Amino acid sequence: LMNWNGLTKEEIDKVLTDLDPSNEQRRHAVDFLTRCLGKEVGFHSMGEVLQHPAFVIRRGNDAEMRALVGDTKQVVDKFARENRVALDDIRGRVIGVAATLDDMRKKLAEFHFATMKMLET
């Protein structure tokens, strides 16, 4: 994930094949997907997600909204499938680093205790 640069235009086009590029909902969908799966954090809360224009339901637009939600789920599921091994590897490395830091913290506490004992004498 360190090399992840977000979705490419080609990947987005594959998912949003049913929406015309000039369509306002497509622009909202592209913005939403880019913010969800982009390199930088796009949303900081579920409230922000739900306030995004991609989730504004307009009268007579239910079919388009259902298509958008389905497309978004496809992109997220595809990302998870294609990156499962990398995500599991990263998770394992993070756990290893956390264990190493815990060990170092313990050794530092022991060193600190020994130093304080030595200074007392």
mmCIF file of C-alpha atoms in Angstrom:
data_model
loop_
_atom_site.group_PDB
_atom_site.id
_atom_site.type_symbol
_atom_site.label_atom_id
_atom_site.label_comp_id
_atom_site.label_asym_id
_atom_site.label_seq_id
_atom_site.Cartn_x
_atom_site.Cartn_y
_atom_site.Cartn_z
ATOM 1 C CA LEU A 1 0.000 0.000 0.000
ATOM 2 C CA MET A 2 2.966 2.292 0.411
ATOM 3 C CA ASN A 3 3.157 2.464 -3.391
ATOM 4 C CA TRP A 4 -0.609 2.871 -3.849
ATOM 5 C CA ASN A 5 -1.425 5.942 -5.921
ATOM 6 C CA GLY A 6 -5.171 5.511 -6.023
ATOM 7 C CA LEU A 7 -7.424 4.351 -8.820
ATOM 8 C CA THR A 8 -6.403 5.039 -12.386
ATOM 9 C CA LYS A 9 -8.790 6.589 -14.895
ATOM 10 C CA GLU A 10 -8.913 3.224 -16.684
ATOM 11 C CA GLU A 11 -9.954 1.395 -13.492
ATOM 12 C CA ILE A 12 -12.683 3.938 -12.817
ATOM 13 C CA ASP A 13 -13.899 3.697 -16.423
ATOM 14 C CA LYS A 14 -14.172 -0.098 -16.081
ATOM 15 C CA VAL A 15 -16.439 0.273 -13.065
ATOM 16 C CA LEU A 16 -18.569 3.182 -14.231
ATOM 17 C CA THR A 17 -19.288 1.893 -17.717
ATOM 18 C CA ASP A 18 -23.028 2.647 -17.481
ATOM 19 C CA LEU A 19 -22.635 6.344 -16.694
ATOM 20 C CA ASP A 20 -21.955 8.860 -19.444
ATOM 21 C CA PRO A 21 -18.752 10.884 -18.775
ATOM 22 C CA SER A 22 -20.739 14.131 -18.959
ATOM 23 C CA ASN A 23 -23.252 12.842 -16.382
ATOM 24 C CA GLU A 24 -23.282 14.709 -13.066
ATOM 25 C CA GLN A 25 -23.750 11.471 -11.094
ATOM 26 C CA ARG A 26 -20.658 10.041 -12.785
ATOM 27 C CA ARG A 27 -18.622 13.059 -11.703
ATOM 28 C CA HIS A 28 -19.885 12.530 -8.147
ATOM 29 C CA ALA A 29 -19.119 8.794 -8.368
ATOM 30 C CA VAL A 30 -15.578 9.450 -9.624
ATOM 31 C CA ASP A 31 -14.995 11.965 -6.843
ATOM 32 C CA PHE A 32 -16.383 9.544 -4.244
ATOM 33 C CA LEU A 33 -14.284 6.587 -5.442
ATOM 34 C CA THR A 34 -11.176 8.753 -5.683
ATOM 35 C CA ARG A 35 -11.673 9.998 -2.141
ATOM 36 C CA CYS A 36 -12.404 6.502 -0.778
ATOM 37 C CA LEU A 37 -9.615 4.685 -2.580
ATOM 38 C CA GLY A 38 -7.176 7.503 -3.202
ATOM 39 C CA LYS A 39 -3.695 7.871 -1.813
ATOM 40 C CA GLU A 40 -4.747 10.549 0.662
ATOM 41 C CA VAL A 41 -7.502 10.272 3.265
ATOM 42 C CA GLY A 42 -10.666 11.573 1.659
ATOM 43 C CA PHE A 43 -13.245 11.212 4.419
ATOM 44 C CA HIS A 44 -12.803 11.547 8.160
ATOM 45 C CA SER A 45 -16.195 10.290 9.297
ATOM 46 C CA MET A 46 -19.194 8.326 8.120
ATOM 47 C CA GLY A 47 -21.147 11.577 8.271
ATOM 48 C CA GLU A 48 -18.853 13.055 5.605
ATOM 49 C CA VAL A 49 -19.343 9.957 3.469
ATOM 50 C CA LEU A 50 -23.124 10.158 3.691
ATOM 51 C CA GLN A 51 -23.129 13.883 2.921
ATOM 52 C CA HIS A 52 -21.214 13.344 -0.307
ATOM 53 C CA PRO A 53 -23.273 14.277 -3.400
ATOM 54 C CA ALA A 54 -22.973 10.687 -4.646
ATOM 55 C CA PHE A 55 -25.381 9.695 -1.872
ATOM 56 C CA VAL A 56 -27.921 12.444 -2.392
ATOM 57 C CA ILE A 57 -31.044 10.668 -3.569
ATOM 58 C CA ARG A 58 -33.048 12.689 -6.023
ATOM 59 C CA ARG A 59 -36.614 12.012 -6.969
ATOM 60 C CA GLY A 60 -36.764 9.701 -9.964
ATOM 61 C CA ASN A 61 -33.104 8.762 -9.643
ATOM 62 C CA ASP A 62 -33.393 5.497 -7.669
ATOM 63 C CA ALA A 63 -32.123 3.211 -10.450
ATOM 64 C CA GLU A 64 -29.044 5.366 -11.008
ATOM 65 C CA MET A 65 -28.387 5.471 -7.273
ATOM 66 C CA ARG A 66 -28.651 1.692 -6.959
ATOM 67 C CA ALA A 67 -26.211 1.328 -9.868
ATOM 68 C CA LEU A 68 -23.773 3.725 -8.217
ATOM 69 C CA VAL A 69 -23.882 1.895 -4.887
ATOM 70 C CA GLY A 70 -23.410 -1.434 -6.672
ATOM 71 C CA ASP A 71 -20.467 -0.048 -8.657
ATOM 72 C CA THR A 72 -18.833 1.321 -5.515
ATOM 73 C CA LYS A 73 -19.173 -2.053 -3.793
ATOM 74 C CA GLN A 74 -17.589 -3.748 -6.830
ATOM 75 C CA VAL A 75 -14.550 -1.447 -6.697
ATOM 76 C CA VAL A 76 -14.062 -1.937 -2.955
ATOM 77 C CA ASP A 77 -14.495 -5.729 -3.217
ATOM 78 C CA LYS A 78 -12.103 -5.900 -6.179
ATOM 79 C CA PHE A 79 -9.497 -3.835 -4.324
ATOM 80 C CA ALA A 80 -9.753 -6.110 -1.280
ATOM 81 C CA ARG A 81 -9.462 -9.275 -3.398
ATOM 82 C CA GLU A 82 -6.527 -8.049 -5.459
ATOM 83 C CA ASN A 83 -4.620 -6.705 -2.476
ATOM 84 C CA ARG A 84 -5.403 -9.354 0.171
ATOM 85 C CA VAL A 85 -1.873 -10.817 0.171
ATOM 86 C CA ALA A 86 -0.264 -7.373 0.394
ATOM 87 C CA LEU A 87 -2.672 -6.289 3.140
ATOM 88 C CA ASP A 88 -1.986 -9.477 5.125
ATOM 89 C CA ASP A 89 1.768 -8.950 4.688
ATOM 90 C CA ILE A 90 1.518 -5.351 5.912
ATOM 91 C CA ARG A 91 -0.612 -6.455 8.866
ATOM 92 C CA GLY A 92 2.046 -9.043 9.791
ATOM 93 C CA ARG A 93 4.832 -6.483 9.529
ATOM 94 C CA VAL A 94 2.944 -3.998 11.709
ATOM 95 C CA ILE A 95 2.444 -6.699 14.352
ATOM 96 C CA GLY A 96 6.174 -7.512 14.168
ATOM 97 C CA VAL A 97 7.158 -3.865 14.563
ATOM 98 C CA ALA A 98 4.779 -3.492 17.519
ATOM 99 C CA ALA A 99 6.362 -6.536 19.201
ATOM 100 C CA THR A 100 9.849 -5.138 18.600
ATOM 101 C CA LEU A 101 8.827 -1.779 20.064
ATOM 102 C CA ASP A 102 7.370 -3.501 23.127
ATOM 103 C CA ASP A 103 10.627 -5.415 23.582
ATOM 104 C CA MET A 104 12.684 -2.236 23.194
ATOM 105 C CA ARG A 105 10.430 -0.416 25.671
ATOM 106 C CA LYS A 106 10.981 -3.225 28.211
ATOM 107 C CA LYS A 107 14.772 -3.125 27.708
ATOM 108 C CA LEU A 108 14.802 0.658 28.044
ATOM 109 C CA ALA A 109 12.860 0.432 31.303
ATOM 110 C CA GLU A 110 15.361 -2.151 32.600
ATOM 111 C CA PHE A 111 18.276 0.057 31.524
ATOM 112 C CA HIS A 112 16.676 3.067 33.200
ATOM 113 C CA PHE A 113 16.154 1.074 36.418
ATOM 114 C CA ALA A 114 19.770 -0.214 36.386
ATOM 115 C CA THR A 115 21.126 3.293 35.716
ATOM 116 C CA MET A 116 19.106 4.758 38.587
ATOM 117 C CA LYS A 117 20.319 1.980 40.915
ATOM 118 C CA MET A 118 23.911 2.626 39.887
ATOM 119 C CA LEU A 119 23.552 6.379 40.488
ATOM 120 C CA GLU A 120 22.191 5.736 43.985
ATOM 121 C CA THR A 121 25.437 4.011 45.028
#
